[in-house]
CSV table of C-alpha atoms and ligand atoms in Angstrom, one decimal:
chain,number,residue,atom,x,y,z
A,23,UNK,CA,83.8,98.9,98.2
A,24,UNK,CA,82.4,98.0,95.0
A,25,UNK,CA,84.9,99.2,91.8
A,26,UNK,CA,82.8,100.5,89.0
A,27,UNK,CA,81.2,97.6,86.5
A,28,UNK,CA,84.0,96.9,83.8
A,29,UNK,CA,85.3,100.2,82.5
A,30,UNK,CA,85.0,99.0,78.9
A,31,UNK,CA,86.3,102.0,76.9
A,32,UNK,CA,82.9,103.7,75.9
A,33,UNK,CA,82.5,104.6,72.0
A,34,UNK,CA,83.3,108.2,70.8
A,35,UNK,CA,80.7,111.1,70.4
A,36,UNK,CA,82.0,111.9,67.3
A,37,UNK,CA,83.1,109.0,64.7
A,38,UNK,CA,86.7,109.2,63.8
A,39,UNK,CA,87.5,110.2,60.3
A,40,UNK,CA,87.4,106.9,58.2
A,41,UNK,CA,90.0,107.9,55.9
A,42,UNK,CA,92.3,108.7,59.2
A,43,UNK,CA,92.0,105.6,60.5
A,44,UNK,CA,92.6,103.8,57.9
A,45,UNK,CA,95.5,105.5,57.4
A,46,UNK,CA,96.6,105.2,61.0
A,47,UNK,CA,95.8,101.1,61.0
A,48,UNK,CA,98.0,101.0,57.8
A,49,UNK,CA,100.6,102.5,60.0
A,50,UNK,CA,100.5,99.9,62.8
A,51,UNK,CA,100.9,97.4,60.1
A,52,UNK,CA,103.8,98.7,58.9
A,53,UNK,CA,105.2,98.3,62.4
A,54,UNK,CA,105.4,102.3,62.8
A,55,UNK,CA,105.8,103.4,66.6
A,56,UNK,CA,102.6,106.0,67.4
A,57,UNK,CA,103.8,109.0,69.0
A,58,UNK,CA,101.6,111.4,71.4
A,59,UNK,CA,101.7,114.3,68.7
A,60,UNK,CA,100.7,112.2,66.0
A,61,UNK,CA,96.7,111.8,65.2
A,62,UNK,CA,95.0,108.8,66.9
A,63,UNK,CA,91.4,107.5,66.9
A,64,UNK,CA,89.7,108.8,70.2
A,65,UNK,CA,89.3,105.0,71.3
A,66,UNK,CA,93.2,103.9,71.0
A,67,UNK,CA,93.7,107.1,73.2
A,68,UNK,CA,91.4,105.7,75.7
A,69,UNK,CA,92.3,102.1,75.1
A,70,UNK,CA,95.5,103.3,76.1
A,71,UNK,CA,95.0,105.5,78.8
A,72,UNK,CA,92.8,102.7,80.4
A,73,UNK,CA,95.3,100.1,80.1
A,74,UNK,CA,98.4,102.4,81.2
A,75,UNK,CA,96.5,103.7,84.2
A,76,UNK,CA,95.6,100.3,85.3
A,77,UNK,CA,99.2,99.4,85.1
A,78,UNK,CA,100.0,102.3,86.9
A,79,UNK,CA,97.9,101.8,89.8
A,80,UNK,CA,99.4,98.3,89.9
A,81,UNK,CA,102.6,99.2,90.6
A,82,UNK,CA,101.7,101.4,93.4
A,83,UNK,CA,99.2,99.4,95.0
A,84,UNK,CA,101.8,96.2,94.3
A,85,UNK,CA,104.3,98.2,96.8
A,86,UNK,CA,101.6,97.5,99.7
A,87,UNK,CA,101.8,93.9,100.2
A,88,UNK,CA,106.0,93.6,100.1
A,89,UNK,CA,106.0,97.1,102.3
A,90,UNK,CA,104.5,95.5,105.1
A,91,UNK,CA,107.5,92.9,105.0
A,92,UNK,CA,110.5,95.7,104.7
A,93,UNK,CA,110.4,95.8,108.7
A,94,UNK,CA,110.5,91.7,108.5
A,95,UNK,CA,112.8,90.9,106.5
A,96,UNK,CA,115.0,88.0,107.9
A,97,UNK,CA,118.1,89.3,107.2
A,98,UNK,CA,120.0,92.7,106.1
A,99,UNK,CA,121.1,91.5,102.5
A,100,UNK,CA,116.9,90.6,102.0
A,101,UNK,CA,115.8,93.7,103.5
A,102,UNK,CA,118.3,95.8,101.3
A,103,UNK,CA,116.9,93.8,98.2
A,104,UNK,CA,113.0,94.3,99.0
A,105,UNK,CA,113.7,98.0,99.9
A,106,UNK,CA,115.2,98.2,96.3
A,107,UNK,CA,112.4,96.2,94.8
A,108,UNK,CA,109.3,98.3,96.7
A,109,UNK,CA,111.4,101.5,95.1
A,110,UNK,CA,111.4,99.9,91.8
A,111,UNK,CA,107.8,99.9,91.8
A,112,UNK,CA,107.0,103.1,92.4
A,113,UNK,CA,109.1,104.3,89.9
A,114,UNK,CA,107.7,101.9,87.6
A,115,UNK,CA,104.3,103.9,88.5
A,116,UNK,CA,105.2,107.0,88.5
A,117,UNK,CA,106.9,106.8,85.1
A,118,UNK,CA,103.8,104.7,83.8
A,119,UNK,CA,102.0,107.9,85.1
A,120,UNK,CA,103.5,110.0,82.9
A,121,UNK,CA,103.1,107.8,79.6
A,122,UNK,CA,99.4,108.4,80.5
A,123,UNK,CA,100.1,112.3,80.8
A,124,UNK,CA,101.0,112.2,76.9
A,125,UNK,CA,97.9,110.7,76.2
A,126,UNK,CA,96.5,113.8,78.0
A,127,UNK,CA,95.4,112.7,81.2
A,128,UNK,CA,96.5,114.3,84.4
A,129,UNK,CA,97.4,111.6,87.0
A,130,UNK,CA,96.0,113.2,89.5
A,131,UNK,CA,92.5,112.5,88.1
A,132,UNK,CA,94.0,108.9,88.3
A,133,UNK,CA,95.4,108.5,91.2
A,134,UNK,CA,91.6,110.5,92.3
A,135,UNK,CA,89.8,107.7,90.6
A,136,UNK,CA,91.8,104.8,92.2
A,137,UNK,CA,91.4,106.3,95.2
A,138,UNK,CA,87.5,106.9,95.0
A,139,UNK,CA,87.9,103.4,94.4
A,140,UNK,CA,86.5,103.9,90.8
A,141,UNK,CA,89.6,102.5,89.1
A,142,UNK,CA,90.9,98.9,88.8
A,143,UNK,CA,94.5,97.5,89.3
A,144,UNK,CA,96.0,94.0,89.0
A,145,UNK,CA,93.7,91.8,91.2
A,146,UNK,CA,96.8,89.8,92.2
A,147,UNK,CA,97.7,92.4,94.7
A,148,UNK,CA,94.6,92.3,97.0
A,149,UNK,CA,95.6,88.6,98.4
A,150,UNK,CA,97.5,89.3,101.9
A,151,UNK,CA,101.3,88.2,102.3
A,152,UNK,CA,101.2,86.0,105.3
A,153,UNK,CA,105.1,84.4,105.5
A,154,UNK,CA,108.0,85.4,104.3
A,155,UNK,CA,107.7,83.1,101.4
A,156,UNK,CA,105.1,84.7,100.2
A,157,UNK,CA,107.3,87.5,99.0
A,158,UNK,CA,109.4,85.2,97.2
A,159,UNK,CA,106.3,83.7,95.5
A,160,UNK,CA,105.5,87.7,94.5
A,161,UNK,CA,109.0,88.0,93.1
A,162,UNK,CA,108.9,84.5,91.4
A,163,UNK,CA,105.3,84.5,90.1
A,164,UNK,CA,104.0,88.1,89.9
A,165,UNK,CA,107.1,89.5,89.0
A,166,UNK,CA,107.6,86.4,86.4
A,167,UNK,CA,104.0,86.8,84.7
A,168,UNK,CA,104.6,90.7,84.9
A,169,UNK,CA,108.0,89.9,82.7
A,170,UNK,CA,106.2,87.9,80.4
A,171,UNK,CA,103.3,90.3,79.7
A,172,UNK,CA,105.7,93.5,79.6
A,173,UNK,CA,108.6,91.5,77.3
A,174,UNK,CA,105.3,91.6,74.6
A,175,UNK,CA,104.0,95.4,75.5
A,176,UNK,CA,107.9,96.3,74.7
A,177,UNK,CA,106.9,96.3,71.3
A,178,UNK,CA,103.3,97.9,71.3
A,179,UNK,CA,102.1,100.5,68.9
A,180,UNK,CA,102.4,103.1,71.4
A,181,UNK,CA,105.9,105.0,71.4
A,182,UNK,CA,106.2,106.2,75.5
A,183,UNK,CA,104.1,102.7,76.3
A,184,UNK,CA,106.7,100.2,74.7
A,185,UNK,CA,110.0,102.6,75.4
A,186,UNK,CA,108.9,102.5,79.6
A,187,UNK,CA,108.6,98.8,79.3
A,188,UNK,CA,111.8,98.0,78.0
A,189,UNK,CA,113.6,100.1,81.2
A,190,UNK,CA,110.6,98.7,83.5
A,191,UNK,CA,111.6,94.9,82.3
A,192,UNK,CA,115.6,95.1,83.0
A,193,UNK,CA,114.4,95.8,86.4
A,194,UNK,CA,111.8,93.5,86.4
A,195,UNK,CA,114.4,90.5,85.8
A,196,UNK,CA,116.2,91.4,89.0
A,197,UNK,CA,112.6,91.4,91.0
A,198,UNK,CA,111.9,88.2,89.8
A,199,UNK,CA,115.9,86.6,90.5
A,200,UNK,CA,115.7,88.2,94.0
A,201,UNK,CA,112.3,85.7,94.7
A,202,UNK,CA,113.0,82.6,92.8
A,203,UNK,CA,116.4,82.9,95.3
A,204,UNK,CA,114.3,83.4,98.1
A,205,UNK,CA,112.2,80.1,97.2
A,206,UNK,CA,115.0,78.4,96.3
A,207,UNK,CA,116.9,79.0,99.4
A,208,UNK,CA,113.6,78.1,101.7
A,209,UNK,CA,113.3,75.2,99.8
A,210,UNK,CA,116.1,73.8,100.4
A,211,UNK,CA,116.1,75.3,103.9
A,212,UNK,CA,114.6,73.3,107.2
A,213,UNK,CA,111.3,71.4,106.9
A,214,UNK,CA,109.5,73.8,108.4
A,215,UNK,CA,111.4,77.0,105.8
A,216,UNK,CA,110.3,74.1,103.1
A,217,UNK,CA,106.5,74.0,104.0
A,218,UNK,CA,106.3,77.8,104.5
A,219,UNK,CA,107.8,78.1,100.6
A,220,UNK,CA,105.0,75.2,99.2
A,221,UNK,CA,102.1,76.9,101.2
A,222,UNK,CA,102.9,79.9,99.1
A,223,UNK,CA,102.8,78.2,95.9
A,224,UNK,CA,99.8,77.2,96.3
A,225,UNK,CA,98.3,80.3,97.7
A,226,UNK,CA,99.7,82.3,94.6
A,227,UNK,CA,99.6,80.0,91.9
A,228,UNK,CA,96.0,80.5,90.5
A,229,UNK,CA,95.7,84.5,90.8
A,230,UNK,CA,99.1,84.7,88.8
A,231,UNK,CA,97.9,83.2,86.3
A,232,UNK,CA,94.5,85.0,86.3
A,233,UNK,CA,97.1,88.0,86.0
A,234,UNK,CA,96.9,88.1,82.2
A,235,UNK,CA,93.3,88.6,82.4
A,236,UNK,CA,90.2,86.6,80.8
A,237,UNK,CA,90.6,83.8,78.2
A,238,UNK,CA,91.0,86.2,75.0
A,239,UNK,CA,87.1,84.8,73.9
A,240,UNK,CA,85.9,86.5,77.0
A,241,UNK,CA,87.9,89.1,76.6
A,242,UNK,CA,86.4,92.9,75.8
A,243,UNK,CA,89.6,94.2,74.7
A,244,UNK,CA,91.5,92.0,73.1
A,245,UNK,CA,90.6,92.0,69.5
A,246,UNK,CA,90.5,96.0,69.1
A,247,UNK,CA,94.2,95.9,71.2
A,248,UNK,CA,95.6,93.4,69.0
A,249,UNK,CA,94.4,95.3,65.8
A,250,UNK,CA,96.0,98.2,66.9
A,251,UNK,CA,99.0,96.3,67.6
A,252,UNK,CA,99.3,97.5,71.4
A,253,UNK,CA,98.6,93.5,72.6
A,254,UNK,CA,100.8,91.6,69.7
A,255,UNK,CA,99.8,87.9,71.9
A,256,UNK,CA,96.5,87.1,73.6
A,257,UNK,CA,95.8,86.8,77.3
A,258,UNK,CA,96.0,83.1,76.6
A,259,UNK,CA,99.3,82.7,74.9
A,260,UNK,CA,101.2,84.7,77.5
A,261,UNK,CA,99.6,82.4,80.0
A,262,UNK,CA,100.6,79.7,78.6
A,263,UNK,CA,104.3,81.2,78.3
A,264,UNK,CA,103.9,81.6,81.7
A,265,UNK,CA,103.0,78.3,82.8
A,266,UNK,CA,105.7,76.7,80.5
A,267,UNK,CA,108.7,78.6,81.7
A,268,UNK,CA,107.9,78.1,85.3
A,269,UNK,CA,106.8,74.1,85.7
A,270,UNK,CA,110.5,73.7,84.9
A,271,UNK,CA,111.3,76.1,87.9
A,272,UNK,CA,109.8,74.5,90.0
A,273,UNK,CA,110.8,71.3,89.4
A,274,UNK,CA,114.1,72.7,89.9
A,275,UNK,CA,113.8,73.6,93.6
A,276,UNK,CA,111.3,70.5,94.0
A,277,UNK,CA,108.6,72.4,94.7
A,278,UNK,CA,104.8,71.5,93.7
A,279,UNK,CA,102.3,73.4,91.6
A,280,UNK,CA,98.7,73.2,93.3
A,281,UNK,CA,97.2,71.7,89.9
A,282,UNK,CA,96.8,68.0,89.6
A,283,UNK,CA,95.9,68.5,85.9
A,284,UNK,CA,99.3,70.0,84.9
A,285,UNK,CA,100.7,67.6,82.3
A,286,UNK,CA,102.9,67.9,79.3
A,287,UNK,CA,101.6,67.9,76.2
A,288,UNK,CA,104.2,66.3,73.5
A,289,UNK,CA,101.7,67.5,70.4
A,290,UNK,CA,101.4,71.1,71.6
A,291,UNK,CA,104.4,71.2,73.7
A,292,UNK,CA,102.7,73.0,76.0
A,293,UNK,CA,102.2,72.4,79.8
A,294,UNK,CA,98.4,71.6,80.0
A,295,UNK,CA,96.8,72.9,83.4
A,296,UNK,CA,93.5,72.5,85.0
A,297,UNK,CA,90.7,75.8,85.0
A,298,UNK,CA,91.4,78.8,86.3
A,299,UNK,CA,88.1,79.8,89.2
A,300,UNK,CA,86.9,82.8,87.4
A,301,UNK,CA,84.4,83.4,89.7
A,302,UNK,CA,87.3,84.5,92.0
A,303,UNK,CA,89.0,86.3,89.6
A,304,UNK,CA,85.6,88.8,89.0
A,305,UNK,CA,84.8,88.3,92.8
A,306,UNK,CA,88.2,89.7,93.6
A,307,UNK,CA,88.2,92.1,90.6
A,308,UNK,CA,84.8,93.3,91.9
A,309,UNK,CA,85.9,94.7,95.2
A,310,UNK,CA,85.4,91.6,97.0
A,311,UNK,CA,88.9,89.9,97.5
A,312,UNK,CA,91.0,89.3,100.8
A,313,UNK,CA,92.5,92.8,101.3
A,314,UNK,CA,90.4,94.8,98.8
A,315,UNK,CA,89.8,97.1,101.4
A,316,UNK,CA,92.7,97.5,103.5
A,317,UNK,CA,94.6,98.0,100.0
A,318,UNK,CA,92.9,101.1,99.1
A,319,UNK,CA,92.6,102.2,103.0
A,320,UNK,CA,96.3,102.3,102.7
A,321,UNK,CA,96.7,103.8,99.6
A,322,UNK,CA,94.0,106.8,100.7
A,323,UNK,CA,96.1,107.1,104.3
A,324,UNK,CA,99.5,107.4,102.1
A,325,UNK,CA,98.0,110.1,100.2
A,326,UNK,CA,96.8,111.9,102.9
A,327,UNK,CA,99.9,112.0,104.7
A,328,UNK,CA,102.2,113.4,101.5
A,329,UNK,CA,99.5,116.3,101.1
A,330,UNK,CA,102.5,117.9,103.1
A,331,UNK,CA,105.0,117.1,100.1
A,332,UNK,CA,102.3,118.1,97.3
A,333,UNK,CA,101.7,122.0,99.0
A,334,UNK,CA,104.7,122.0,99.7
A,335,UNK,CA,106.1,121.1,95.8
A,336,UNK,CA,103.8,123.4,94.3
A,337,UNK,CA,104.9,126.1,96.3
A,338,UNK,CA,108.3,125.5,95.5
A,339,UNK,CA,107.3,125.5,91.5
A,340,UNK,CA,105.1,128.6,91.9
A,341,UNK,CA,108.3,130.5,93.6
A,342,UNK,CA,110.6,129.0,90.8
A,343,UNK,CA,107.8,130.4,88.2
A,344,UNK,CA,107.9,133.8,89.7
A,345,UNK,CA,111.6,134.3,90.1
A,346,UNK,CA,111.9,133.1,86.6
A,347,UNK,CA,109.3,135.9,85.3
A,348,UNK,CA,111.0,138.4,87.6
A,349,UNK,CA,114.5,137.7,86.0
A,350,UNK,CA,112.8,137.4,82.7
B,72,LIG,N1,93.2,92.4,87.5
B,72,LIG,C1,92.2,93.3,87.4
B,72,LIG,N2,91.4,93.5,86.3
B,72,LIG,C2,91.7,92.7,85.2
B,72,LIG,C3,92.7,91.8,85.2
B,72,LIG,C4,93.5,91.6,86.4
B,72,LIG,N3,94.5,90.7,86.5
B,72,LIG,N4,92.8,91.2,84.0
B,72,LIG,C5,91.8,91.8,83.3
B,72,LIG,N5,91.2,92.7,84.0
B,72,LIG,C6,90.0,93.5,83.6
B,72,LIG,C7,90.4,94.4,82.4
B,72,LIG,O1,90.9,95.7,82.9
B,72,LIG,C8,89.0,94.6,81.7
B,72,LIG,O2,88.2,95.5,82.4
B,72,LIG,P1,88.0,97.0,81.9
B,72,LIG,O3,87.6,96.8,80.4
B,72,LIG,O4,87.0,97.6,82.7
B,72,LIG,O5,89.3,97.7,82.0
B,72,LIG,C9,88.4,93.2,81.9
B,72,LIG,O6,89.0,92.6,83.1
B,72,LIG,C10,88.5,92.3,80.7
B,72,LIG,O7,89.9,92.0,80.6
B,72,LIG,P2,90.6,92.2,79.1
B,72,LIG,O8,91.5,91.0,78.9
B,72,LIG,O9,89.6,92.6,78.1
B,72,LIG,O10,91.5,93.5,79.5
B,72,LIG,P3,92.8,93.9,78.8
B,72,LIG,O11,92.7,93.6,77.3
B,72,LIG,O12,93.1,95.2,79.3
B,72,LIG,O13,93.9,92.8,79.3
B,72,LIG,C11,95.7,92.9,80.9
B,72,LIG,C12,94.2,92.8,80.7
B,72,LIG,C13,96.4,91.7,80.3
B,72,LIG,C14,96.0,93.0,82.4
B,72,LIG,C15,96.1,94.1,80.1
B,72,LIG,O14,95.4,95.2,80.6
B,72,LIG,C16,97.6,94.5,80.3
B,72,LIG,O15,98.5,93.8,79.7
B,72,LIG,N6,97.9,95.5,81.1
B,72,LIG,C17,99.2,96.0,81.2
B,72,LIG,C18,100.1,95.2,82.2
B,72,LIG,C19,99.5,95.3,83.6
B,72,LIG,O16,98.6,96.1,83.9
B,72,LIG,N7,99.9,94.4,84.5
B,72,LIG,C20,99.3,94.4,85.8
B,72,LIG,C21,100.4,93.9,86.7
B,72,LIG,S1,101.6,95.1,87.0
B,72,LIG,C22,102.7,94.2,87.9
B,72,LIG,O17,102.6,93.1,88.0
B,72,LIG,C23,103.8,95.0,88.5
B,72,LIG,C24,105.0,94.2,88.7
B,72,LIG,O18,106.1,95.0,89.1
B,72,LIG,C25,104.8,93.2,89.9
């Protein structure tokens, strides 16, 4: 299933009053927080609601890959912690969701598009979790990068965007503790727990780090989000972060990042790495990954089966509705 060519946020029909934006960028430099009823250029709406939806499918379609291991876990105490964590992220959705509802966006014409396959999430998740250490990696990496990016989007422009990340972040830190614990522990486990935790590494290293998106030159959204203070670092930096906080956790549990061209650099301080296969990261991005398909298979066989919960919800509201007239 192809997704859509890039969904770059298409210019308004009518041209935004210049006096009205100006006033509204003057606001962003003053650090204000934009609220849904306060006026807002048609594109930073749909900047927004691109962006949040995106997210927003992420989390939902993250819950996929560490599902299929709730049933695997090797013990209760792990199982108990991945049953928390797979909940996690479907609140995380869900409440993501609704910061797209303010923009004025009905997630079920979200959720419709992602499942017409017409909408993109985090490419990360369409690479298949074949060990058990794999869901450690998720935790450790994913999880990791996901803390990084979301610590920054905690302070975007956009009221509901940056209050849902600070809640979504706390949680986040456990997620990522739970599967730098797991690594840890296989690590220092048998020979054969020690391989299983390196073959992970370097099956997730590279699409983490293609998590935070193209380098910010190649990148079609960066300069308008960073002017509207919704992105206050580049795709780059945060990369960079990224790489720099977790060389030294690895080194901790003596485990090896797949990139021979990682090396410390005293100038920059900075842990220099090797390229990043971009042609994966549109290939994969594109519809053409490992579990592209069996991804949104899942997601559209999940749906299906709550249409149940959805009649049966609305019914419920439409009785509350008319018992609430009735009495009025
Ligand atoms: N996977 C899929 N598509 C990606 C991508 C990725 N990792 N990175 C970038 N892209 C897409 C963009 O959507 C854009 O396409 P579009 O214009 O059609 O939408 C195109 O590639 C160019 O990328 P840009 O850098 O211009 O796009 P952005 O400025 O939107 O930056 C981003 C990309 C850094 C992912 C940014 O959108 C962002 O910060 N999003 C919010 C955070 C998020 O979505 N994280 C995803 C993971 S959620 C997660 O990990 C859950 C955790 O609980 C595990």
């Amino acid at each position: 299933m192809m997704v859509n060519e890039p969904s770059a946020v298409q210019p308004s029909a009518t041209p935004d009053d210049p006096a009205r934006v100006a006033e509204f960028e003057a606001r962003i430099a003053r650090g204000e927080s934009i609220e849904p009823k306060d006026w807002m250029p048609e594109r930073y709406r749909k900047q927004l609601t691109r962006m949040m939806s995106q997210h927003a499918h992420s989390e939902i379609v993250g819950m996929l890959p560490e599902g299929n291991w709730i049933t695997r876990a090797p013990n209760l105490r792990r199982k108990m912690a991945l049953i928390a964590k797979v909940q996690d992220e479907a609140g995380h959705g869900l409440y993501i969701y609704c910061g797209t509802e303010t923009l004025g966006t009905d997630r079920q014409e979200l959720v419709q598009q992602l499942l017409d396959g017409k909408a993109k999430y985090s490419s990360i998740f369409n690479y298949p979790t074949l060990t058990w250490a794999d869901i450690g990696c998720i935790g450790w990496f994913v999880d990791g990068a996901a803390i990084v990016n979301q610590t920054m989007l905690a302070k975007a422009s956009y009221g509901p965007y940056a209050r849902a990340m600070v809640r979504i972040c706390k949680e986040e830190n456990f997620h990522k503790r739970q599967g730098y614990e797991i690594m840890a522990t296989l690590a220092n486990g048998t020979p054969e727990q020690r391989a299983m935790a390196q073959d992970a590494v370097n099956r997730w290293w590279w699409p983490s780090l293609m998590m935070f998106g193209p380098h910010d030159a190649e990148s079609s959204n960066s300069e308008e989000l960073v002017r509207w203070g919704v992105k206050k670092k580049g795709n780059d930096e945060l990369r960079q972060r990224f790489v720099n906080l977790t060389v030294a956790q690895a080194t901790a549990i003596n485990l090896t990042l797949p990139d021979p061209a990682l090396q410390y650099n005293e100038q920059t301080e900075n842990w220099d790495f090797g390229p990043i296969d971009w042609d994966e990261f549109w290939r994969v991005v594109k519809g053409d990954g490992p579990c592209n398909r069996e991804r949104l298979a899942a997601r559209r066989d999940a749906h299906a089966a709550g249409e149940w919960v959805r009649v049966a919800a609305a019914a419920y509201a439409a009785k509350q509705q008319r018992s609430a007239t009735e009495a009025a």
